[in-house]
XYZ file of C-alpha atoms in Angstrom:
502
model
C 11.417 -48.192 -15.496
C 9.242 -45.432 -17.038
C 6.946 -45.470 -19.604
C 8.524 -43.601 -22.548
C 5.996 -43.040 -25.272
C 5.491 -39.227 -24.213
C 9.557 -38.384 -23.363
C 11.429 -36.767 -26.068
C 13.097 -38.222 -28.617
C 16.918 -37.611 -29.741
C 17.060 -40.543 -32.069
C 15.787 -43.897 -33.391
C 17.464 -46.403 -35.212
C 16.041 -46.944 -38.834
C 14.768 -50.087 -39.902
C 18.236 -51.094 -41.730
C 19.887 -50.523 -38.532
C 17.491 -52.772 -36.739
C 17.631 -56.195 -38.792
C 21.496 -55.355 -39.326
C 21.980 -55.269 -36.022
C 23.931 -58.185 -34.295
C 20.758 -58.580 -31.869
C 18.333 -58.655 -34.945
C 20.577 -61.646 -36.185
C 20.397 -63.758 -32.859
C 17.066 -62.983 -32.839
C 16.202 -64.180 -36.232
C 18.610 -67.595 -35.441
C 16.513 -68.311 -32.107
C 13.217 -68.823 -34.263
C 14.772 -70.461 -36.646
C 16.778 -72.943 -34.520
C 14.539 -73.014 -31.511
C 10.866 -71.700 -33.013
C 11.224 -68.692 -30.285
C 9.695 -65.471 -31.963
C 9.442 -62.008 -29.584
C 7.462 -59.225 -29.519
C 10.530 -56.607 -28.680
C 13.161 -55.951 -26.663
C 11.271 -56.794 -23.065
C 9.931 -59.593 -24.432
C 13.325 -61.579 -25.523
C 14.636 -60.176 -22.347
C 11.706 -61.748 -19.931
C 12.644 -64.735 -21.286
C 16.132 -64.595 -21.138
C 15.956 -63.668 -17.220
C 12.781 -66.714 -16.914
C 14.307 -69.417 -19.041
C 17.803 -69.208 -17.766
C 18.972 -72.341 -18.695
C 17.757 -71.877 -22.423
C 19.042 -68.388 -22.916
C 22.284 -69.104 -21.439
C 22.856 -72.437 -24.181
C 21.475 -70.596 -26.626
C 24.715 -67.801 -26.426
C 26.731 -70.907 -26.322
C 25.772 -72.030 -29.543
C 25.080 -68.793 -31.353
C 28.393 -67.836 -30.542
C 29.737 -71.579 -31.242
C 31.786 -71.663 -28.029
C 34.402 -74.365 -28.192
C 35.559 -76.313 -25.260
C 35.864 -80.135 -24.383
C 33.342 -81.897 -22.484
C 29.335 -81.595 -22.557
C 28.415 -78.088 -22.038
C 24.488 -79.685 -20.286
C 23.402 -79.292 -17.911
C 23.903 -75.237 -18.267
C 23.061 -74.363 -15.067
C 23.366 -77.483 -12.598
C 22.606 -74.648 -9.355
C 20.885 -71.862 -9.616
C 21.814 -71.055 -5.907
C 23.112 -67.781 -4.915
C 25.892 -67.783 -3.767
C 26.963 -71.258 -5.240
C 25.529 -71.411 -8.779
C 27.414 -73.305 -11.106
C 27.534 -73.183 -14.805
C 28.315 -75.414 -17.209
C 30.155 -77.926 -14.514
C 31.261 -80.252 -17.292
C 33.027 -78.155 -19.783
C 36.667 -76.763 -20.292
C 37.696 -73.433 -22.661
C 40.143 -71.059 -22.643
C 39.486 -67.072 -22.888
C 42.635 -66.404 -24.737
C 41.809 -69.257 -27.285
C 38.361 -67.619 -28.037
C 40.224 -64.242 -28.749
C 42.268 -65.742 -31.194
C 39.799 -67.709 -32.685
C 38.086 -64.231 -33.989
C 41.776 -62.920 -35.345
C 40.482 -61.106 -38.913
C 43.979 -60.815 -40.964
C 42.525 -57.917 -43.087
C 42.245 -55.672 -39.918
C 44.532 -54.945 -37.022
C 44.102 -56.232 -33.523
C 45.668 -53.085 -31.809
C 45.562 -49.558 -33.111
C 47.991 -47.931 -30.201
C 47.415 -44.290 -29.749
C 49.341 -41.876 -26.997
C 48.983 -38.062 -26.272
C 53.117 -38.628 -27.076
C 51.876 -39.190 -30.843
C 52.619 -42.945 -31.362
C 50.433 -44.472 -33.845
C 50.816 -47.748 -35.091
C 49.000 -50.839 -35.754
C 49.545 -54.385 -34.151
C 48.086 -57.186 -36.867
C 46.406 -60.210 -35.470
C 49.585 -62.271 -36.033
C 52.141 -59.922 -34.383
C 49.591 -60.322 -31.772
C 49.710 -64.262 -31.465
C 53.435 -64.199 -31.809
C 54.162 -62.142 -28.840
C 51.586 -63.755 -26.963
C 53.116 -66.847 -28.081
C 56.472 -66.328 -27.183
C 55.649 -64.128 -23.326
C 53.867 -67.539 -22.515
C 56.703 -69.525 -23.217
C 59.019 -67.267 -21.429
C 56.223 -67.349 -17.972
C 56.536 -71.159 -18.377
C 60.420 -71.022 -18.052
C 60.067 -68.938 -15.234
C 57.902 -71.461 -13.373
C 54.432 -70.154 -14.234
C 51.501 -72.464 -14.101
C 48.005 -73.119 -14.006
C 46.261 -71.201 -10.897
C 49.816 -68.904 -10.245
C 49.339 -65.105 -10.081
C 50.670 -62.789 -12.127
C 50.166 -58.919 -11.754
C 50.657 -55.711 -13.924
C 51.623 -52.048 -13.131
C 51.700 -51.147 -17.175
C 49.702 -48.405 -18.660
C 47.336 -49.027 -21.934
C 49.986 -50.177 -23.924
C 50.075 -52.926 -26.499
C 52.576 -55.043 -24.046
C 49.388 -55.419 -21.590
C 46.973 -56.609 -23.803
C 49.890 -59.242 -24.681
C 50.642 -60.178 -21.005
C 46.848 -60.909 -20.156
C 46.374 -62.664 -23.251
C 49.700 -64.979 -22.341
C 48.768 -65.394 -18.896
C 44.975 -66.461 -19.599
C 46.181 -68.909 -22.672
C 48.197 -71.150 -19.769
C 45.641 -70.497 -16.776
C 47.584 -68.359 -14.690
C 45.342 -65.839 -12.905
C 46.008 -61.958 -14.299
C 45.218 -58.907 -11.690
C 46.205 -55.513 -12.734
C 46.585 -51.600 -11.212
C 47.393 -48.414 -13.253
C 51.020 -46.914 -12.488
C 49.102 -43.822 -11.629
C 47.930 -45.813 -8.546
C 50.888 -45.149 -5.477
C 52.809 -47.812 -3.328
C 50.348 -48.453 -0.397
C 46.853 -49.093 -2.679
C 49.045 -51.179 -4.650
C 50.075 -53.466 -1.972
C 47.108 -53.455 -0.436
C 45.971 -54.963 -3.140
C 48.845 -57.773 -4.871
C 49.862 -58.305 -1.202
C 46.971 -60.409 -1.088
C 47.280 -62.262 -4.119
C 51.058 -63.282 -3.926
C 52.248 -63.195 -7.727
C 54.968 -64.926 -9.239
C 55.631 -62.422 -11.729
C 55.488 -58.776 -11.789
C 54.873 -56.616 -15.266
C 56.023 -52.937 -14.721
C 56.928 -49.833 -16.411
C 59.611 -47.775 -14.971
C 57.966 -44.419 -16.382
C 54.699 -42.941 -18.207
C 53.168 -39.966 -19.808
C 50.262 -38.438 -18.794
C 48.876 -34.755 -19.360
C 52.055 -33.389 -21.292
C 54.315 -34.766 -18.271
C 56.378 -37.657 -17.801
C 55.814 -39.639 -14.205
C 58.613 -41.608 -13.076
C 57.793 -44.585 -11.395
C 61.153 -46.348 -11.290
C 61.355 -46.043 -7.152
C 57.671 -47.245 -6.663
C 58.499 -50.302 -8.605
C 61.583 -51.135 -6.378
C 59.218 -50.577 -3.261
C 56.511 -52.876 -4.789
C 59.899 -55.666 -5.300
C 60.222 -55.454 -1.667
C 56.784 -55.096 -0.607
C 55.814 -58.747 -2.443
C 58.070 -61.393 -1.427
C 56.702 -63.881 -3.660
C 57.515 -62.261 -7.090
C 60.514 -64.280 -8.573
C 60.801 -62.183 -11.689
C 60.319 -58.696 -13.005
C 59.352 -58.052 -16.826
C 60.148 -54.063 -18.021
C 58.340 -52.406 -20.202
C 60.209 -49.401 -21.114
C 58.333 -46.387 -20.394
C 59.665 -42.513 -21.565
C 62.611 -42.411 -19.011
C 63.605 -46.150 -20.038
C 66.745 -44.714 -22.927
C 67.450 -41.874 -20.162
C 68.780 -44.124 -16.557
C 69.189 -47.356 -16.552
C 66.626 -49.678 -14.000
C 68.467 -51.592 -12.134
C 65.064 -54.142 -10.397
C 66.454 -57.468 -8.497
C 65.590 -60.345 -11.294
C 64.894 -58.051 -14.498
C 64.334 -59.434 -17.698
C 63.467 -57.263 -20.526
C 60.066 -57.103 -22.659
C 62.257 -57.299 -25.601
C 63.996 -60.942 -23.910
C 60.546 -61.831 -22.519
C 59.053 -61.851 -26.022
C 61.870 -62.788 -27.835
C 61.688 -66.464 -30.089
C 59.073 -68.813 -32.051
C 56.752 -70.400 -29.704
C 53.507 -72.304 -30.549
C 50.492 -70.517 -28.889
C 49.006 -73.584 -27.070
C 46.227 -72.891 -25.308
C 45.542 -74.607 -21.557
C 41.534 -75.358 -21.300
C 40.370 -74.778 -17.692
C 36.928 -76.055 -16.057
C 34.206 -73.217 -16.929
C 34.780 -71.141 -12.883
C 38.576 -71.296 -13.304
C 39.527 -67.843 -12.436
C 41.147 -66.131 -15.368
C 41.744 -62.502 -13.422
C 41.342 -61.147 -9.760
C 39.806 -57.157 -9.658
C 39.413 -55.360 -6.920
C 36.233 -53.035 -4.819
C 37.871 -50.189 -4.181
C 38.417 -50.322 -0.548
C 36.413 -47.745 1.296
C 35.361 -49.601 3.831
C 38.569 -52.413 4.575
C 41.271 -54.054 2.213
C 39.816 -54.156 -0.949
C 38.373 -57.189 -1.990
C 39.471 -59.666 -4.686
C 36.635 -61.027 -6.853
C 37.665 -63.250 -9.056
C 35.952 -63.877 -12.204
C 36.062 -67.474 -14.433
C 37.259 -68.072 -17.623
C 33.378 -69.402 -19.164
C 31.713 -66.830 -17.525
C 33.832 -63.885 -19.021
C 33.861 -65.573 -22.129
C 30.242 -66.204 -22.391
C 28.947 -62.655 -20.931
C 31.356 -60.559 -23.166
C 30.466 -62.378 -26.289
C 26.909 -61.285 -24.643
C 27.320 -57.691 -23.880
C 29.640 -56.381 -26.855
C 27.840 -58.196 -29.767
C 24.137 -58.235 -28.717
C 23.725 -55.161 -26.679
C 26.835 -52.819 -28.268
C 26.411 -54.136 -31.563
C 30.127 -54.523 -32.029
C 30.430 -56.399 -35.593
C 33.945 -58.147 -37.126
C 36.625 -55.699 -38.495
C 35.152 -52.251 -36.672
C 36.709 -50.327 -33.838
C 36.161 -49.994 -30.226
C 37.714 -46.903 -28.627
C 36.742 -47.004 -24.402
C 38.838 -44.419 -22.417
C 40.376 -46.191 -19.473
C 43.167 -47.032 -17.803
C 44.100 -50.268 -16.652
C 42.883 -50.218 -12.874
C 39.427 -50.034 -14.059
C 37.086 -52.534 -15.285
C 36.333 -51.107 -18.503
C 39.494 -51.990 -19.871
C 38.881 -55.399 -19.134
C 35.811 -55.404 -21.001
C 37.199 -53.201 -23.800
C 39.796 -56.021 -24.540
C 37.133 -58.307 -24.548
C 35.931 -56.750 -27.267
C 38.661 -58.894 -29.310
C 36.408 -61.815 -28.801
C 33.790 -60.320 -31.594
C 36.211 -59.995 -33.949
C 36.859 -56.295 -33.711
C 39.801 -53.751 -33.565
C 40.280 -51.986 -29.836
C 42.261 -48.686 -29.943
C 44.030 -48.296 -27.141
C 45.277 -44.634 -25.795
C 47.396 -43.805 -23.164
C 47.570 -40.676 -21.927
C 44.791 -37.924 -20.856
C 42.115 -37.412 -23.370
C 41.756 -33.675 -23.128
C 45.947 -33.024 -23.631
C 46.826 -31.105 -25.347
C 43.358 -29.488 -25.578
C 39.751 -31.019 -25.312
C 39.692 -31.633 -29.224
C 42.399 -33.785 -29.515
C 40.440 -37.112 -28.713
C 37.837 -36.397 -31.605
C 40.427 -35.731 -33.820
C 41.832 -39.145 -32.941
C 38.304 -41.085 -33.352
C 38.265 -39.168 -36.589
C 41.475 -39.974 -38.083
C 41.138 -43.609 -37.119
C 38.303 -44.435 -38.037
C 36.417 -45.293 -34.289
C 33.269 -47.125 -34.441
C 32.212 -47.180 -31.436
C 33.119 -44.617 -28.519
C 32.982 -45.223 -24.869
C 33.865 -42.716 -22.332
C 33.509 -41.439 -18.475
C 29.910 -39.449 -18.321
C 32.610 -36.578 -16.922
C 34.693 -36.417 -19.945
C 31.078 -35.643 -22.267
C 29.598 -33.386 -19.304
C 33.368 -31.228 -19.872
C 33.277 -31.071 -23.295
C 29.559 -29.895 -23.461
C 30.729 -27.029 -20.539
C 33.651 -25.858 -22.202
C 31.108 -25.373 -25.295
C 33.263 -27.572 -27.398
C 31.062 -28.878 -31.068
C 33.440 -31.514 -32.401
C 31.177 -31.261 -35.074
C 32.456 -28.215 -36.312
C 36.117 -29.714 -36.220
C 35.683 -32.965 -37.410
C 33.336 -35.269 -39.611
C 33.291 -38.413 -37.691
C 32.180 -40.158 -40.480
C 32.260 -44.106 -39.066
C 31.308 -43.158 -35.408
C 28.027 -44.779 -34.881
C 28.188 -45.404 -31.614
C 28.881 -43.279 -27.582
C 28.616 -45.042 -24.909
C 28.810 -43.197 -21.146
C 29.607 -45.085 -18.285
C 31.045 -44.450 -14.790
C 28.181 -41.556 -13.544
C 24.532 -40.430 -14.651
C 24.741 -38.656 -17.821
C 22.950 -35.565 -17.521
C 19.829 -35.239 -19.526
C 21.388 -31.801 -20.935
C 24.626 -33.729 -21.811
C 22.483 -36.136 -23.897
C 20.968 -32.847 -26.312
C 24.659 -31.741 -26.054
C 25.993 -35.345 -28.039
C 23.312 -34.423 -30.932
C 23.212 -31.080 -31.366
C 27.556 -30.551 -31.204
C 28.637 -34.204 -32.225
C 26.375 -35.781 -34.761
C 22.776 -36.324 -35.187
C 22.711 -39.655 -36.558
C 24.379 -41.307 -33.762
C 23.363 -44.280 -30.969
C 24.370 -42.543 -27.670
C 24.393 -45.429 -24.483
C 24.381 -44.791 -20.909
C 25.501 -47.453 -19.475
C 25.897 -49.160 -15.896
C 27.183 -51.858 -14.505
C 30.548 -52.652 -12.491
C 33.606 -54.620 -11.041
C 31.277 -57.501 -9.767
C 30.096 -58.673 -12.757
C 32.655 -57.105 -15.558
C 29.826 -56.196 -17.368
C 26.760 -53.892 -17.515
C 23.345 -54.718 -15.775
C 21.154 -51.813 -17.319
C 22.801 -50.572 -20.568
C 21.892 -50.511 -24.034
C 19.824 -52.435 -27.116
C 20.626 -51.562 -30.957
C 16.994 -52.021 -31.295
C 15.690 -49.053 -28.997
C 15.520 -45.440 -29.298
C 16.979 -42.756 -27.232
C 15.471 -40.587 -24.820
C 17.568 -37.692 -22.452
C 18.445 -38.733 -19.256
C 17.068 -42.402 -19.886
C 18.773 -45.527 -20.253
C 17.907 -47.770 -22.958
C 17.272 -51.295 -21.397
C 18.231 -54.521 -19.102
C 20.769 -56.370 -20.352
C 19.767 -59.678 -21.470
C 20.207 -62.864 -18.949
C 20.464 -60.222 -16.126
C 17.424 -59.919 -13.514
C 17.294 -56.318 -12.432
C 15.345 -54.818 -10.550
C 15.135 -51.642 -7.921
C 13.834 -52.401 -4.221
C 12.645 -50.559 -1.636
C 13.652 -50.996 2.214
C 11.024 -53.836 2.174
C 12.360 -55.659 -0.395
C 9.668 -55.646 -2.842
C 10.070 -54.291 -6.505
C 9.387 -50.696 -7.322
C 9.040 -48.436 -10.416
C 9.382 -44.618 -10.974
C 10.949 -44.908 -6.838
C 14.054 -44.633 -6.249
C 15.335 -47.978 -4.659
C 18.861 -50.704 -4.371
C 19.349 -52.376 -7.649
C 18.915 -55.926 -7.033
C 20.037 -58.839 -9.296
C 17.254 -61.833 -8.208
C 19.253 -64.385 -10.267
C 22.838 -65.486 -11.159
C 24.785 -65.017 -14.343
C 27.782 -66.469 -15.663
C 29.619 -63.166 -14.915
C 28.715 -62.833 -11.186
C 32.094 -63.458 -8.981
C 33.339 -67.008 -8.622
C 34.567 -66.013 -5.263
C 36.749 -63.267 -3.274
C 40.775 -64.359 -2.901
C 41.793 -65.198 0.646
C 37.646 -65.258 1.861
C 37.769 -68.802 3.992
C 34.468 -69.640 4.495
C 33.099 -67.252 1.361
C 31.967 -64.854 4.439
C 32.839 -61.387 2.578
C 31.529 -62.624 -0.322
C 27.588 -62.849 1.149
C 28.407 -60.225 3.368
C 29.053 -58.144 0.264
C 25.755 -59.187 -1.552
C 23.215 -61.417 0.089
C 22.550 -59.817 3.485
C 20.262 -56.982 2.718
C 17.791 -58.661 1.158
C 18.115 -62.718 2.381
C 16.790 -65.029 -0.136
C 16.772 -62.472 -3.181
């Protein structure tokens, strides 16, 4: 980390931003429940990676996590691998979504470079989710069973993950853009019961037929008993003629009660996968508690993410961002969902979108910014972006250049994030603090509850060096374990073996 009094400064939040910021809020409630007053930023966050136990409970109860049992001790082992977090307590993930439902804003706003808009409300939301659980149970569906998606960003998968989680079957997902062998080679391990497909989808003006992939898929994973369509473009054009098909329309069809299945604290609520380079990809599986807990975390206190705005994160569904953008429901929030290529017809058309819509808060591949900044593009110029308040850049470095770029051709008054973090942990380890300012090329902080640090080839801490990002201690968020890993052997392969006993 670098000193940054002398770096230049692209912006600052104002003193209404800071003590209206979520962050702000938590941090007045931990001196008023617990007598804990901080300096800044570092200081809450040395204790939150010191006092583990304490900071952990504390996002418990600010948040007001509900869940049967005693949720002490927090942390019974602090062990890595093997720590285990609140051991006496059961939640569900989906329950906590729909325990932030706000009826005067939608749930969904579902964008597509095809031109649908619409809205999903909070209700249509727990209807469908309602009745697709229902229909899993019926198809033999239970707690601990796997159930995978080829869908795009559509509506229909928010719905499917949100069914699966509220009965404590495990969710794993790939993007239809992903072919036949890197999809088997990575539900062939997991063995679902049920597959979600599309038989088609848009992308960059075209349409992509993926009708024949799906029937390869059917006979490449012997253990799916059922497949649910969602219709993509070609659906009204050929009819699909899968072994066991039922319909999203029959799948989601009824009244159900949304009953919600509470599952110990580590039960895994979805499988993600490395991305193979060196082997089968791994599947690290991440628990219910810990998503909940660390999401709650990352989008209120470090994103600022308040009730009733909107979250806009471009991603399809094969990365780990869209996890995390649909955990965004937990705060209370809208997420807009788009499906399609951002820059289709033309680079403009996204900011036009996060215009007309009203987007909050922005998130983005570093490469989609560092194009629009080389093809000269100044949104500005184009569009008012009135309620944007908030960019954050993920997947790469954001050029320091890029960073003058988002103030001088976007808007001036505006927090701008690089963020980093990853599959492991569904969440970011250095990222971003509503409290902070912004300098190019810099970002803003350590999130809170997570020890990072860069080491050298000796293993010892260094600054202004480049060195391996370390994480000295666990959080909720870190995998529960890899699928099919007797023995948890990959798993401390993957992350304790460099630096033993760190």
């Amino acid at each position: 980390m670098k000193a940054t009094a002398t770096l230049e400064l692209l912006w600052t939040p104002s003193e209404d931003k800071i003590v209206g910021s979520r962050l702000w809020d938590y941090m007045r409630w931990l001196d008023e429940r617990h007598g804990r007053k901080f300096e800044d930023y570092e200081d809450l966050w040395r204790w939150s990676t010191s006092d583990l136990n304490t900071f952990w409970g504390s996002i418990w109860d600010y948040f007001d996590v509900r869940a049967d049992g005693d949720p002490t001790p927090v942390l019974q082992s602090d062990a890595m691998p093997g720590a285990d977090w609140f051991p006496n307590t059961r939640l569900n993930y989906a329950e906590h979504v729909f325990r932030a439902a706000r009826p005067e804003s939608p749930a969904l706003v579902v964008l597509s470079e095809a031109g649908e808009a619409r809205e999903v409300s909070w209700e249509a939301l727990r209807q469908q989710t309602a009745a697709l659980a229902a229909t899993l149970r019926r198809l033999g569906v239970k707690r601990g069973d796997r159930v995978a998606s080829y869908l795009p960003n559509r509506p229909e998968t928010v719905v499917a993950l949100l069914a699966c989680a509220s009965i404590g079957a495990i969710w794993s997902s790939c993007s239809p853009e992903m072919g036949r062998t890197m999809v088997l080679d990575r539900f062939g391990q997991i063995e679902p019961k049920v597959l979600f497909a599309a038989d088609s989808y848009a992308y960059n003006g075209k349409t992509h037929d993926r009708a024949p992939i799906v029937e390869e898929l059917r006979e490449g994973l012997p253990s799916v008993g059922h497949i649910i369509h969602v219709p993509g473009p070609l659906a009204a054009e050929r009819p699909v003629r899968w072994r066991n098909l039922m319909s999203w329309g029959d799948a989601v069809s009824g009244d159900a009660e949304l009953q919600f299945d509470r599952v110990p604290f580590s039960h895994p609520l979805w499988i993600v996968y490395s991305s193979g380079t060196t082997g089968l990809p791994k599947g690290i599986v991440h628990g219910h508690g810990g998503i909940v807990l660390t999401h709650l975390k990352t989008m209120s206190l470090q994103h600022d993410l308040r009730p009733s705005e909107r979250l806009m994160f471009l991603a399809s569904t094969g990365w780990i961002v869209w996890n995390l953008q649909v955990g965004a429901l937990l705060t209370g929030a809208s997420i807009v969902l788009y499906d399609g290529n951002p820059a289709w017809p033309d680079n403009r058309a996204i900011w036009k979108l996060l215009d007309a819509y009203g987007v909050t808060h922005f998130g983005c591949g570093a490469a989609f910014l560092t194009n629009c900044m080389k093809d000269g593009l100044r949104p500005r110029e184009f569009v008012a972006l009135e309620k944007l308040r908030s960019i954050s850049s993920t997947g790469s470095p954001l050029p320091a250049e890029a960073y003058r770029w988002v103030y001088d051709a976007i808007k001036s008054d505006l927090w701008l994030a690089s963020i980093s973090g990853g599959t492991d942990i569904a969440s970011g380890f250095v990222s971003c603090s509503p409290v902070l300012p912004v300098h190019p090329g810099e970002i803003q902080c350590r999130e809170l509850g997570v020890a990072a640090f860069a080491f050298n080839e000796a293993g010892e801490p260094v600054i202004d060096e480049v060195g391996e990002l370390v994480i000295v201690k666990p959080m909720p968020s870190m995998p529960v374990f890899f699928w099919n890993d007797e023995g948890g052997r990959r798993y401390r392969e993957s992350y304790f073996e460099q630096f033993p006993g760190r």
